[in-house]
Amino acid sequence: MSPSLEFLLLVFGLIVRLAVPFVLFFGILYLLKRWLEPRLDISVPLPPRLKMPFDAHPGVVAAICLIAIGVIGTVLYTLVTNQFIDLLIVFRDVVVLAYLFVLRVGVPIAILLALGAWLERKLNPDAARESKPLSERLPILQRLHLPRLSSRGVLAITLVGVLWLAAIGIAVSRFFFGLGAVTNLSDEFPWGIWIGFDVVSGVALAAGGFVMAGTVHVFNLKKYHPIVRPAILTAFLGYLLVIFGLLFDLGRWYNVWHPIFFWNIHSPMFEVAWCVMLYTTVLALEFSPIVFEKLKLNWPLQVVRAITIPLVILGVCLSTLHQSSLGSLFLIAPEKINPLWYTPLLPVFFFISAVAVGLGMTIVESNLSARAFGMELEHELLRGLGRAASIVLGIYLVLKVVDLVSRGAYVYLAASGFHTALYATEIILGVIVPMVILGIRRGREHPRLLYLSGWLIVGGVILNRLNTSLLGWWAYANGGPIYIPSAGEITVSLSLVALGVVAFGLAAKFLPVFTAQHEHSAA
Amino acid sequence: MQLSRRDFLKVVGAGAAMLGLGANIAPPSLGARARRVPISNKMGYGVLIDTTQCVGCRSCERACQVANNLPVCVATGLTPTTLTFVDMHNTSANPSAPVIQPVKRQCMHCVDPACVASCPVGALYKKDNGAVAYDADKCIGCRYCMMACPFGIPTYDWNSPNPKINKCTQNCMADGKRDRPACVEACPNQALMYGKREDLIAFAQSRIAQRPNTYINHIYGEKELGGTTMLYLSKTPFDRLGFRTDLPSEPLPDLTWNAQSKIPAVLGTVGAVLSAIAWWTHRGESRKLVEAPVPVKNE
């Protein structure tokens, strides 16, 4: 065990040793007081009872505290002593037993009750007619203010609900029975779409945050200010989802914190882990003014605004590093990746395409939220972004062509039909078409074409990431065993996307994300 | 809180200085031009596998299973419970007269392993004796080692909530239980030889020189990917035995290190340039960074 872990254990032990006697002492004191109170005739009025959260009985609160400390303590203890999995297996057995109990005892009782109610209605129709509606029998239903939704809204909510329910079921089997239970991964294909799409593409799609923040706060192009906040929100949610999705994919996910303590500077993955951790903190700080404004916390708001520029510079530096290091990940496997995608310049390409997709994603996200919230679209600004994206795509394309020719890898365009098709789709639809549309003034000024080219950039970059991490691997061309994502993997990826969309909608509804048009609001 | 322009510049300057320093104070080993320090310069011990001597009896397989407390079975591939197996290859071009050549497969224990370089937490590491070992307590289960391994060796417990990476770690020799691996001990025909890597190479070269008709002039693992400590001798070209012969002679970790080693320089340059741009674009701005206090309504 490393010294830092021992220190953590020590601190935790200290907290437990302090907290448990504290809770016990006051719990006993309180019980003693309750027991003595009726027996003592004290005429002095006692101070009013301390307001507890949820107005609960203090004894209940003490008991809950004790249980919570016990649970947290057990989990942390098993984590640092590497026995967490045993705890998980015990928990799994309890869940399986409870499920069997419900199946064998609960379900027959429910069926009996339903049958009885049905029989009663049949035999005594008068009583059935007099029975009250459900909302009167269950008053809690009246207290829930369910929003009135259009039929499309109901459909969307139903779909998302089904998706999430399925994802929860998949998560249970994945975390209790291993990755093999729900994925099509194998020793030949250890990485699937949970890495290729959720993580590698997810990080790229969240690049809008650093691109827009850099544009406004470093290059001081103030007119783009209204689209910074949504871009930062998208990026922040994106990174949270990447981390959440990574927990699904990591086999020993309970060790996800290990890169903090165990270092290997030779590993690009180590570098990505650190940058993602740090950049998520930076994004949280960049996002925090929105929350502070909502909560009217003036003091922290001023502090964050004062450090905005260094913070944004740090964010851009971290993004530059890990966007490119995601490309470095694949440098280790030259003998497995098709030379159409494998190049020593992978980190450079990953970074440039991340800038392009940051701009493209901002165009897409502005259009989507303008539709969803019925707002005016800032066409002028999006046109500017489109122009910038066209230039970035141009640089990307030139570099790609020069690289392909100088390595002599263009011969592989004739080698495999599948890979040639993928490469051509990625370059023509994802790079050349949006570059041309956005490069021509008439194309930029056509709102629908602008929106379409945003989507094309996004699609092209996703395809590029999938090609580099999955589809460009040699087995896809050589007729070996190939990987096709299972329904479970696709469901989890889709429900993560849905989670992001719903979280964006909620944040836009309750936080001043789109109201920051005034000149003086900084971040 | 009111910030003057001077304070603001101080903050920006401090940020730039901190980021710029990253490049200047970085030790030379992290610098862009510095050569990568190999993960291990200990060549260590290795095994010479003379496929011409192998009769395909699978004693090595069985010895490995017994030594590692794994279920004993006849294996057809590397699995979480099979760390080595004897692969059968037909080396004859004539389909009516097949010639079966057995080849023992296991982790190649590279001199400069891609899996060790790729592991973000250092769960895979090189031992002094040359073995590539694994510390499951550190492992986070990211499977990057499996992506990185050019020989496709590591396997994964796909159906476990507490999965591990499985491969030969020469664990059978741990704690001084043996002076050579169990598979080498078990070989009845001396097809496997344990020794110092340079001695094995010299021995293999002398064998090739003595019997040029029995062996092709190629020791597989001597130069491939910077060398492996598992070395193979063969009668037929190695691509017919299922080996990849198109591998470069540079170690794979060099490829990622080319990119990784530039990080301090990139960080410093990007930070300095951005700070300069921020200073330039904000130069004639109002003296106060935050002019008006945020409207706060006390309720």
Coordinates of C-alpha atoms in Angstrom, one line a residue, chain A residues 82 85-86 88-89 92 174-181 183 185-192 195 216-220 222 249-259 262-271 273 293 296-299 301-303 305-307 309-310 312-314 316-318 320-321 325 328-336 342 344 347 469 473-474 520, chain B residues 1-3 8 11-12 15 19 30 36-39 78-80 114-122 134 136-152 154-164 225 244 246-248 252-253 255-257 259-260 263 266-267 270-271 274-275 277-279 281-282 285 289-299:
Chain A
N82 CA -8.8 -4.1 -2.0
I85 CA -15.2 -6.7 -4.7
D86 CA -16.1 -9.1 -1.9
L88 CA -20.0 -6.2 -4.0
I89 CA -20.4 -9.9 -4.4
R92 CA -25.0 -9.1 -5.4
R174 CA -22.3 -5.6 -16.2
F175 CA -21.3 -4.6 -12.7
F176 CA -22.3 -7.9 -11.1
F177 CA -21.4 -10.4 -13.8
G178 CA -18.6 -8.8 -15.8
L179 CA -18.2 -7.1 -19.2
G180 CA -18.7 -10.4 -21.1
A181 CA -22.3 -10.6 -19.9
T183 CA -20.8 -6.7 -24.5
L185 CA -15.8 -7.6 -26.5
S186 CA -13.2 -10.3 -26.8
D187 CA -9.4 -10.8 -26.3
E188 CA -9.0 -9.8 -30.0
F189 CA -11.1 -6.7 -29.5
P190 CA -10.6 -5.4 -26.0
W191 CA -12.0 -2.0 -26.8
G192 CA -15.5 -1.4 -28.2
I195 CA -14.2 3.6 -25.5
V216 CA -13.8 35.0 -26.1
H217 CA -11.5 35.2 -23.2
V218 CA -8.1 34.8 -24.8
F219 CA -8.7 36.3 -28.2
N220 CA -11.2 38.7 -26.7
K222 CA -16.5 39.7 -27.3
D249 CA -16.0 0.2 -19.4
L250 CA -13.2 -0.1 -16.8
G251 CA -13.0 -3.7 -15.7
R252 CA -11.8 -2.7 -12.2
W253 CA -13.8 0.5 -12.1
Y254 CA -13.5 0.8 -8.3
N255 CA -9.8 1.5 -8.9
V256 CA -10.5 4.4 -11.2
W257 CA -8.6 6.7 -8.8
H258 CA -5.4 4.8 -9.1
P259 CA -3.7 7.1 -11.7
F262 CA 0.4 5.2 -9.2
W263 CA 2.3 7.0 -12.0
N264 CA 3.6 5.9 -15.3
I265 CA 4.7 8.9 -17.3
H266 CA 5.4 6.6 -20.4
S267 CA 1.7 5.9 -20.8
P268 CA -0.5 8.3 -22.9
M269 CA -3.4 6.9 -21.0
F270 CA -1.9 8.2 -17.8
E271 CA -1.6 11.7 -19.3
A273 CA -6.4 10.5 -17.2
E293 CA -25.5 34.0 -10.4
K296 CA -26.9 35.2 -6.0
L297 CA -23.6 34.5 -4.4
N298 CA -21.8 37.7 -5.2
W299 CA -18.5 37.0 -3.5
L301 CA -18.7 35.2 -8.5
Q302 CA -16.2 38.0 -8.3
V303 CA -13.4 35.7 -7.4
R305 CA -14.4 36.4 -12.7
A306 CA -11.0 37.7 -11.5
I307 CA -9.3 34.4 -12.4
I309 CA -8.5 34.5 -18.0
P310 CA -5.7 32.3 -16.4
V312 CA -9.3 29.7 -19.6
I313 CA -5.7 29.6 -20.6
L314 CA -5.1 26.6 -18.3
V316 CA -7.0 25.4 -23.4
C317 CA -3.5 24.1 -22.4
L318 CA -5.0 21.0 -20.8
T320 CA -4.5 20.7 -26.2
L321 CA -2.6 18.1 -24.3
S325 CA -2.9 12.4 -26.3
S328 CA -1.1 9.2 -29.0
L329 CA -3.0 6.3 -27.4
F330 CA -3.1 4.6 -30.8
L331 CA 0.6 5.2 -31.7
I332 CA 1.5 2.1 -29.8
A333 CA -0.1 -0.3 -32.3
P334 CA 1.4 0.4 -35.7
E335 CA 1.1 -3.3 -36.6
K336 CA -2.6 -3.4 -35.9
Y342 CA -2.0 5.1 -38.4
P344 CA 3.0 9.5 -36.3
P347 CA -1.9 13.5 -32.0
S469 CA -10.0 3.0 -32.4
W473 CA -7.9 -2.4 -37.1
W474 CA -6.5 -5.0 -39.4
H520 CA -20.6 42.8 -18.2
Chain B
M1 CA -14.0 43.1 -4.9
Q2 CA -12.6 45.4 -7.5
L3 CA -9.6 44.5 -9.6
F8 CA -5.2 41.6 -13.6
V11 CA -2.5 37.3 -12.5
V12 CA -2.1 36.7 -16.2
G15 CA -0.2 32.2 -15.0
L19 CA 3.1 27.5 -17.5
L30 CA 11.6 14.7 -20.2
R36 CA 13.7 7.8 -24.1
V37 CA 15.2 5.9 -21.2
P38 CA 14.3 2.3 -21.9
I39 CA 11.9 0.8 -19.4
L78 CA -4.4 -18.5 -24.7
T79 CA -7.2 -18.1 -22.2
P80 CA -7.4 -16.8 -18.6
A114 CA 4.6 -2.1 -25.1
C115 CA 2.2 -3.3 -22.3
V116 CA 4.5 -1.9 -19.6
A117 CA 4.8 1.4 -21.4
S118 CA 1.1 1.6 -22.0
C119 CA -0.2 0.7 -18.5
P120 CA -1.4 4.0 -17.0
V121 CA -0.9 2.8 -13.4
G122 CA 2.2 0.7 -13.8
Y134 CA 1.5 -8.0 -13.1
A136 CA -3.6 -6.9 -10.0
D137 CA -4.1 -4.6 -7.0
K138 CA -3.0 -1.6 -9.1
C139 CA -4.8 -2.6 -12.3
I140 CA -7.8 -0.5 -13.3
G141 CA -9.0 -2.9 -16.0
C142 CA -8.6 -0.5 -19.0
R143 CA -7.2 -3.2 -21.3
Y144 CA -4.8 -0.8 -23.0
C145 CA -2.1 -3.4 -22.6
M146 CA -4.2 -5.8 -24.7
M147 CA -4.5 -3.1 -27.4
A148 CA -0.8 -2.4 -27.2
C149 CA 0.6 -6.0 -27.2
P150 CA 1.9 -6.7 -30.7
F151 CA 1.7 -10.5 -30.0
G152 CA -1.9 -10.5 -28.7
P154 CA -2.8 -10.8 -22.5
T155 CA -6.3 -12.3 -21.9
Y156 CA -9.0 -10.9 -19.7
D157 CA -11.6 -12.3 -17.4
W158 CA -14.6 -11.2 -19.4
N159 CA -17.2 -12.9 -17.1
S160 CA -15.9 -11.6 -13.7
P161 CA -17.0 -8.6 -11.7
N162 CA -13.4 -8.4 -10.5
P163 CA -11.5 -9.1 -13.7
K164 CA -7.7 -9.5 -14.1
L225 CA 10.6 -4.8 -31.5
R244 CA 4.5 -11.9 -37.6
D246 CA 6.8 -7.7 -40.6
L247 CA 7.5 -6.2 -37.2
P248 CA 10.0 -3.3 -37.0
L252 CA 7.0 0.2 -29.7
P253 CA 7.2 2.4 -26.6
L255 CA 6.5 5.6 -30.8
T256 CA 4.3 6.9 -28.0
W257 CA 7.3 8.5 -26.2
A259 CA 4.7 12.2 -28.6
Q260 CA 4.7 12.0 -24.8
I263 CA 4.3 17.5 -23.6
V266 CA 3.9 22.0 -25.8
L267 CA 2.4 23.0 -22.4
V270 CA 0.8 27.0 -25.6
G271 CA 0.6 28.6 -22.2
L274 CA -2.0 32.2 -25.1
S275 CA -0.9 34.4 -22.2
I277 CA -2.3 36.9 -26.8
A278 CA -4.6 37.5 -23.8
W279 CA -2.3 40.3 -22.7
T281 CA -6.0 41.6 -26.8
H282 CA -6.9 43.0 -23.4
E285 CA -9.2 47.8 -21.8
L289 CA -11.9 44.3 -14.8
V290 CA -15.2 44.1 -13.2
E291 CA -17.0 47.4 -13.5
A292 CA -20.4 46.9 -12.1
P293 CA -21.2 44.6 -9.2
V294 CA -23.6 41.9 -10.1
P295 CA -27.2 42.9 -9.3
V296 CA -27.9 41.2 -6.1
K297 CA -31.4 41.4 -4.7
N298 CA -31.6 40.5 -1.0
E299 CA -34.8 38.7 -0.3

